[in-house]
mmCIF file of C-alpha atoms and ligand atoms in Angstrom:
data_model
loop_
_atom_site.group_PDB
_atom_site.id
_atom_site.type_symbol
_atom_site.label_atom_id
_atom_site.label_comp_id
_atom_site.label_asym_id
_atom_site.label_seq_id
_atom_site.Cartn_x
_atom_site.Cartn_y
_atom_site.Cartn_z
ATOM 1 C CA MET G 1251 -0.004 0.149 0.252
ATOM 2 C CA LYS G 1252 1.418 3.407 -0.584
ATOM 3 C CA VAL G 1253 -0.294 6.226 0.591
ATOM 4 C CA LEU G 1254 0.217 10.064 1.046
ATOM 5 C CA MET G 1255 -1.139 12.223 3.163
ATOM 6 C CA ILE G 1256 -2.752 15.689 2.851
ATOM 7 C CA ALA G 1257 -3.612 18.126 5.264
ATOM 8 C CA PRO G 1258 -3.775 21.266 7.054
ATOM 9 C CA PRO G 1259 -1.586 21.469 10.196
ATOM 10 C CA GLY G 1260 -3.186 19.912 12.905
ATOM 11 C CA ALA G 1261 -5.446 17.343 11.162
ATOM 12 C CA GLY G 1262 -3.907 14.818 13.311
ATOM 13 C CA LYS G 1263 -1.497 13.532 10.128
ATOM 14 C CA GLY G 1264 1.505 12.391 12.239
ATOM 15 C CA THR G 1265 -1.342 10.661 14.313
ATOM 16 C CA GLN G 1266 -3.406 8.464 11.755
ATOM 17 C CA GLY G 1267 0.124 8.354 9.681
ATOM 18 C CA VAL G 1268 1.093 5.805 12.390
ATOM 19 C CA VAL G 1269 -2.013 4.442 12.640
ATOM 20 C CA ILE G 1270 -1.736 3.330 8.449
ATOM 21 C CA ALA G 1271 1.188 2.365 8.922
ATOM 22 C CA GLY G 1272 0.749 0.115 11.690
ATOM 23 C CA HIS G 1273 -2.128 -1.857 10.313
ATOM 24 C CA PHE G 1274 -0.593 -2.317 6.567
ATOM 25 C CA GLY G 1275 3.105 -3.164 8.064
ATOM 26 C CA ILE G 1276 4.899 -0.188 5.959
ATOM 27 C CA PRO G 1277 6.855 2.510 7.062
ATOM 28 C CA HIS G 1278 5.874 6.076 7.814
ATOM 29 C CA ILE G 1279 8.352 8.421 6.254
ATOM 30 C CA ALA G 1280 7.250 11.618 7.869
ATOM 31 C CA THR G 1281 9.033 14.785 6.514
ATOM 32 C CA GLY G 1282 8.475 16.875 9.509
ATOM 33 C CA ASP G 1283 9.673 14.048 11.719
ATOM 34 C CA LEU G 1284 12.925 14.308 9.891
ATOM 35 C CA LEU G 1285 13.310 17.573 10.037
ATOM 36 C CA ARG G 1286 12.619 18.173 13.513
ATOM 37 C CA ASP G 1287 15.317 15.286 14.284
ATOM 38 C CA HIS G 1288 17.858 17.106 12.120
ATOM 39 C CA VAL G 1289 16.957 20.367 14.117
ATOM 40 C CA ALA G 1290 17.637 18.135 17.040
ATOM 41 C CA ARG G 1291 20.889 16.951 16.122
ATOM 42 C CA ALA G 1292 22.299 19.853 15.077
ATOM 43 C CA THR G 1293 22.887 18.750 11.735
ATOM 44 C CA PRO G 1294 24.790 21.366 9.220
ATOM 45 C CA LEU G 1295 21.345 20.691 7.988
ATOM 46 C CA GLY G 1296 19.221 20.721 11.152
ATOM 47 C CA GLN G 1297 21.266 24.607 11.229
ATOM 48 C CA GLN G 1298 20.125 25.672 7.684
ATOM 49 C CA VAL G 1299 16.228 24.494 7.776
ATOM 50 C CA GLN G 1300 16.040 25.107 11.741
ATOM 51 C CA HIS G 1301 15.131 28.954 11.276
ATOM 52 C CA LEU G 1302 12.110 28.492 9.110
ATOM 53 C CA LEU G 1303 10.221 25.273 10.759
ATOM 54 C CA ASP G 1304 10.041 27.741 13.871
ATOM 55 C CA ARG G 1305 8.426 30.456 11.475
ATOM 56 C CA GLY G 1306 6.110 27.952 9.398
ATOM 57 C CA GLU G 1307 7.488 28.610 6.639
ATOM 58 C CA LEU G 1308 8.529 26.166 3.665
ATOM 59 C CA VAL G 1309 11.815 24.365 3.573
ATOM 60 C CA PRO G 1310 13.709 24.002 -0.002
ATOM 61 C CA ASP G 1311 12.071 21.730 -2.328
ATOM 62 C CA GLU G 1312 15.359 20.159 -2.820
ATOM 63 C CA ILE G 1313 15.967 19.120 0.594
ATOM 64 C CA VAL G 1314 12.741 17.377 1.440
ATOM 65 C CA LEU G 1315 12.860 15.466 -2.192
ATOM 66 C CA GLU G 1316 16.374 14.299 -1.348
ATOM 67 C CA MET G 1317 15.124 12.835 2.049
ATOM 68 C CA VAL G 1318 11.789 11.551 0.713
ATOM 69 C CA ARG G 1319 13.756 9.829 -1.923
ATOM 70 C CA GLU G 1320 15.750 8.255 0.133
ATOM 71 C CA ALA G 1321 13.267 7.351 2.403
ATOM 72 C CA MET G 1322 11.319 5.842 -0.201
ATOM 73 C CA GLU G 1323 14.800 4.102 -2.193
ATOM 74 C CA GLN G 1324 14.657 2.326 1.853
ATOM 75 C CA ALA G 1325 11.155 1.587 1.426
ATOM 76 C CA ARG G 1326 11.579 -0.592 -2.097
ATOM 77 C CA GLY G 1327 9.032 -2.890 -1.808
ATOM 78 C CA ALA G 1328 7.668 -2.458 1.375
ATOM 79 C CA GLY G 1329 4.982 0.224 0.084
ATOM 80 C CA TYR G 1330 4.681 3.420 2.285
ATOM 81 C CA VAL G 1331 2.754 6.060 3.820
ATOM 82 C CA ILE G 1332 4.333 9.933 3.667
ATOM 83 C CA ASP G 1333 2.899 12.159 5.354
ATOM 84 C CA GLY G 1334 4.336 15.853 5.019
ATOM 85 C CA ILE G 1335 5.095 16.330 1.342
ATOM 86 C CA PRO G 1336 3.622 16.923 -1.274
ATOM 87 C CA ARG G 1337 3.497 20.606 0.533
ATOM 88 C CA THR G 1338 3.190 22.414 -3.379
ATOM 89 C CA MET G 1339 2.226 21.717 -6.982
ATOM 90 C CA GLU G 1340 5.866 21.775 -7.682
ATOM 91 C CA GLN G 1341 7.195 19.255 -5.202
ATOM 92 C CA ALA G 1342 3.660 16.696 -5.860
ATOM 93 C CA ARG G 1343 4.979 16.852 -9.811
ATOM 94 C CA ARG G 1344 8.629 15.764 -8.501
ATOM 95 C CA LEU G 1345 7.274 13.076 -6.113
ATOM 96 C CA TYR G 1346 5.314 11.329 -9.097
ATOM 97 C CA GLU G 1347 8.293 11.911 -11.245
ATOM 98 C CA ILE G 1348 10.313 10.181 -8.568
ATOM 99 C CA GLY G 1349 7.771 7.172 -7.878
ATOM 100 C CA LEU G 1350 7.734 6.397 -11.551
ATOM 101 C CA GLU G 1351 11.409 6.113 -11.475
ATOM 102 C CA LEU G 1352 11.529 4.095 -8.211
ATOM 103 C CA ASP G 1353 8.114 2.056 -9.692
ATOM 104 C CA MET G 1354 6.327 3.717 -6.397
ATOM 105 C CA THR G 1355 4.077 6.075 -7.499
ATOM 106 C CA ALA G 1356 1.012 6.561 -4.500
ATOM 107 C CA ASP G 1357 -2.520 4.730 -4.673
ATOM 108 C CA VAL G 1358 -3.648 6.924 -2.677
ATOM 109 C CA ALA G 1359 -3.819 10.624 -1.899
ATOM 110 C CA LEU G 1360 -5.272 10.837 1.329
ATOM 111 C CA HIS G 1361 -6.763 14.059 2.758
ATOM 112 C CA LEU G 1362 -7.947 14.387 6.414
ATOM 113 C CA GLN G 1363 -10.476 17.540 6.145
ATOM 114 C CA VAL G 1364 -10.802 19.623 9.363
ATOM 115 C CA GLU G 1365 -12.618 23.399 10.519
ATOM 116 C CA ASP G 1366 -10.364 25.885 10.707
ATOM 117 C CA ALA G 1367 -11.629 26.703 14.269
ATOM 118 C CA GLU G 1368 -10.787 23.259 15.368
ATOM 119 C CA LEU G 1369 -7.336 23.053 14.341
ATOM 120 C CA VAL G 1370 -6.864 26.552 15.428
ATOM 121 C CA ARG G 1371 -7.400 24.798 19.160
ATOM 122 C CA ARG G 1372 -6.048 21.466 18.699
ATOM 123 C CA LEU G 1373 -2.588 23.294 17.360
ATOM 124 C CA SER G 1374 -2.883 25.260 20.852
ATOM 125 C CA GLN G 1375 -3.394 22.736 22.942
ATOM 126 C CA ARG G 1376 -0.347 20.279 21.813
ATOM 127 C CA GLY G 1377 1.779 24.154 21.755
ATOM 128 C CA ALA G 1378 0.874 24.053 25.324
ATOM 129 C CA GLU G 1379 1.912 19.851 25.493
ATOM 130 C CA GLN G 1380 4.495 19.199 23.657
ATOM 131 C CA GLY G 1381 6.205 23.192 23.175
ATOM 132 C CA ARG G 1382 6.344 22.866 19.837
ATOM 133 C CA SER G 1383 7.898 26.118 18.576
ATOM 134 C CA ASP G 1384 5.385 26.167 15.421
ATOM 135 C CA ASP G 1385 2.931 25.790 17.176
ATOM 136 C CA GLU G 1386 2.318 29.446 18.806
ATOM 137 C CA GLU G 1387 -0.549 31.543 17.743
ATOM 138 C CA ASP G 1388 1.509 33.642 14.813
ATOM 139 C CA VAL G 1389 3.508 30.410 13.518
ATOM 140 C CA VAL G 1390 0.225 28.628 13.759
ATOM 141 C CA ARG G 1391 -1.589 31.442 11.611
ATOM 142 C CA ARG G 1392 1.251 31.348 9.318
ATOM 143 C CA ARG G 1393 1.211 27.817 8.332
ATOM 144 C CA LEU G 1394 -2.606 27.751 7.503
ATOM 145 C CA GLU G 1395 -2.381 30.463 5.242
ATOM 146 C CA LEU G 1396 0.250 28.889 3.593
ATOM 147 C CA TYR G 1397 -1.637 25.634 3.977
ATOM 148 C CA TYR G 1398 -5.033 27.553 1.203
ATOM 149 C CA GLU G 1399 -1.881 28.862 -0.592
ATOM 150 C CA VAL G 1400 -0.537 26.297 -2.159
ATOM 151 C CA THR G 1401 -1.300 22.981 -0.436
ATOM 152 C CA HIS G 1402 -4.778 22.543 -0.129
ATOM 153 C CA PRO G 1403 -5.164 23.168 -4.758
ATOM 154 C CA ILE G 1404 -3.385 20.157 -5.183
ATOM 155 C CA LEU G 1405 -6.075 17.528 -3.963
ATOM 156 C CA GLU G 1406 -7.531 18.618 -7.326
ATOM 157 C CA TRP G 1407 -4.696 17.099 -8.918
ATOM 158 C CA TYR G 1408 -5.264 13.695 -7.575
ATOM 159 C CA GLY G 1409 -8.770 13.963 -7.768
ATOM 160 C CA GLU G 1410 -7.571 14.094 -11.136
ATOM 161 C CA ARG G 1411 -5.826 11.314 -10.995
ATOM 162 C CA GLY G 1412 -8.329 9.148 -8.979
ATOM 163 C CA ILE G 1413 -6.850 8.144 -6.651
ATOM 164 C CA LEU G 1414 -7.626 11.051 -3.688
ATOM 165 C CA VAL G 1415 -9.809 9.663 -0.651
ATOM 166 C CA THR G 1416 -11.283 12.123 1.580
ATOM 167 C CA VAL G 1417 -11.912 11.743 5.380
ATOM 168 C CA ASP G 1418 -13.892 13.825 7.896
ATOM 169 C CA ALA G 1419 -11.485 14.248 10.760
ATOM 170 C CA MET G 1420 -13.231 16.028 13.040
ATOM 171 C CA ARG G 1421 -14.047 13.328 15.236
ATOM 172 C CA PRO G 1422 -12.119 11.993 18.162
ATOM 173 C CA ALA G 1423 -8.810 9.646 16.302
ATOM 174 C CA ASP G 1424 -9.968 6.297 17.107
ATOM 175 C CA GLN G 1425 -13.005 6.627 15.013
ATOM 176 C CA VAL G 1426 -10.894 9.048 12.359
ATOM 177 C CA GLY G 1427 -8.222 6.048 12.462
ATOM 178 C CA ARG G 1428 -11.191 3.395 11.932
ATOM 179 C CA HIS G 1429 -12.378 5.414 9.118
ATOM 180 C CA ILE G 1430 -9.581 6.107 7.242
ATOM 181 C CA LEU G 1431 -8.950 1.953 7.815
ATOM 182 C CA THR G 1432 -11.780 0.354 6.450
ATOM 183 C CA ALA G 1433 -11.418 3.314 3.042
ATOM 184 C CA LEU G 1434 -7.820 2.498 2.762
ATOM 185 C CA GLU G 1435 -9.147 -1.438 2.836
ATOM 186 C CA VAL G 1436 -11.371 -0.797 0.171
ATOM 187 C CA MET G 1437 -8.441 1.529 -1.883
ATOM 188 C CA LYS G 1438 -6.276 -1.497 -1.786
ATOM 189 C CA GLN G 1439 -8.487 -4.239 -2.903
ATOM 190 C CA MET G 1440 -9.290 -1.922 -5.941
ATOM 191 C CA THR G 1441 -5.883 -1.126 -7.036
ATOM 192 C CA GLU G 1442 -4.714 -4.718 -6.345
ATOM 193 C CA GLY G 1443 -7.696 -5.670 -8.309
ATOM 194 C CA ASN G 1444 -8.011 -3.544 -10.854
ATOM 195 C CA ARG G 1445 -4.851 -1.859 -12.093
ATOM 196 C CA ASP G 1446 -6.084 -1.037 -15.383
ATOM 197 C CA LEU G 1447 -9.595 0.263 -14.627
ATOM 198 C CA PRO G 1448 -9.764 4.713 -14.363
ATOM 199 C CA ARG G 1449 -11.044 5.242 -11.012
ATOM 200 C CA ARG G 1450 -12.773 8.126 -9.549
ATOM 201 C CA PRO G 1451 -12.322 10.270 -6.370
ATOM 202 C CA VAL G 1452 -13.982 9.058 -3.220
ATOM 203 C CA ASP G 1453 -15.278 11.569 -1.142
ATOM 204 C CA LEU G 1454 -16.655 9.781 2.235
ATOM 205 C CA SER G 1455 -16.474 13.206 4.064
ATOM 206 C CA GLY G 1456 -20.282 13.669 4.587
ATOM 207 C CA LEU G 1457 -20.559 10.215 6.625
ATOM 208 C CA GLY G 1458 -19.086 12.202 9.146
ATOM 209 C CA ALA G 1459 -21.862 12.261 11.623
ATOM 210 C CA ALA G 1460 -23.213 8.733 10.577
ATOM 211 C CA PHE G 1461 -19.870 6.923 11.753
ATOM 212 C CA GLY G 1462 -19.511 9.508 14.635
ATOM 213 C CA THR G 1463 -22.987 7.909 16.027
ATOM 214 C CA GLN G 1464 -21.962 4.498 15.212
ATOM 215 C CA GLY G 1465 -18.692 5.142 17.746
HETATM 216 P P1 AMP C 2206 4.495 19.010 9.802
HETATM 217 O O1 AMP C 2206 5.847 18.388 10.669
HETATM 218 O O2 AMP C 2206 4.559 18.181 8.163
HETATM 219 O O3 AMP C 2206 3.815 20.130 10.258
HETATM 220 O O4 AMP C 2206 6.646 19.819 8.790
HETATM 221 C C1 AMP C 2206 7.046 20.583 9.662
HETATM 222 C C2 AMP C 2206 7.546 22.121 9.139
HETATM 223 O O5 AMP C 2206 8.375 21.013 8.179
HETATM 224 C C3 AMP C 2206 6.942 22.776 8.266
HETATM 225 O O6 AMP C 2206 5.893 23.847 8.979
HETATM 226 C C4 AMP C 2206 8.034 23.111 7.145
HETATM 227 O O7 AMP C 2206 8.519 23.663 7.988
HETATM 228 C C5 AMP C 2206 8.699 21.948 7.292
HETATM 229 N N1 AMP C 2206 8.470 20.695 6.254
HETATM 230 C C6 AMP C 2206 7.723 19.553 6.137
HETATM 231 N N2 AMP C 2206 7.658 19.082 5.089
HETATM 232 C C7 AMP C 2206 8.322 19.910 4.579
HETATM 233 C C8 AMP C 2206 8.051 20.061 3.207
HETATM 234 N N3 AMP C 2206 7.026 18.933 2.323
HETATM 235 N N4 AMP C 2206 8.383 21.234 2.365
HETATM 236 C C9 AMP C 2206 8.164 21.829 2.939
HETATM 237 N N5 AMP C 2206 8.350 22.028 4.250
HETATM 238 C C10 AMP C 2206 8.946 21.564 4.874
#
């Protein structure tokens, strides 16, 4: 299974990425985690990007794409769940090229949908609990702004490629996780059984209320 996660900050990419990786037995590749690890270890790369992470700005494409290419090469044959990239249309195109080169293009682009007020609430809670410097209020505003400006528009492209699955991620994490795994299991059957059939985007965001009441 090869999954890309696309979602605004605070939507639960990290949490659900771990759930997906565990369920399918695939590596979880998170660009934000890889970059924060470099910063924590004060590597030359970490020192180069720290000010960008602190301000919620994007790190140059070359750096994140190289990181992901390396991680994808290591994951060869196993599949992946990638979280944090693509952030821009250019990254989406180049990631697709890397995927073609390695014969590892994504089966699913998983979009987690959450309203802004809830994102701000979650991020300020995480900021208080984990002290992540980019969860401070003005940086959160900048990260959300960037998401809507440059990341959100990519979704249409994945829709056209027929691999987009949108999930309502407003509910508690365990319910969202169950919903995602159900959707991905269905997609897995489809991609494995019908590789050459044209596919359509799947929008499950309207199912939120029904799933929520069933718990
Ligand atoms: P995240 O953990 O995904 O919220 O990412 C944290 C920060 O890492 C972002 O605010 C960016 O500064 C940087 N970052 C992560 N992924 C990317 C990417 N694909 N392109 C550019 N910057 C990124």
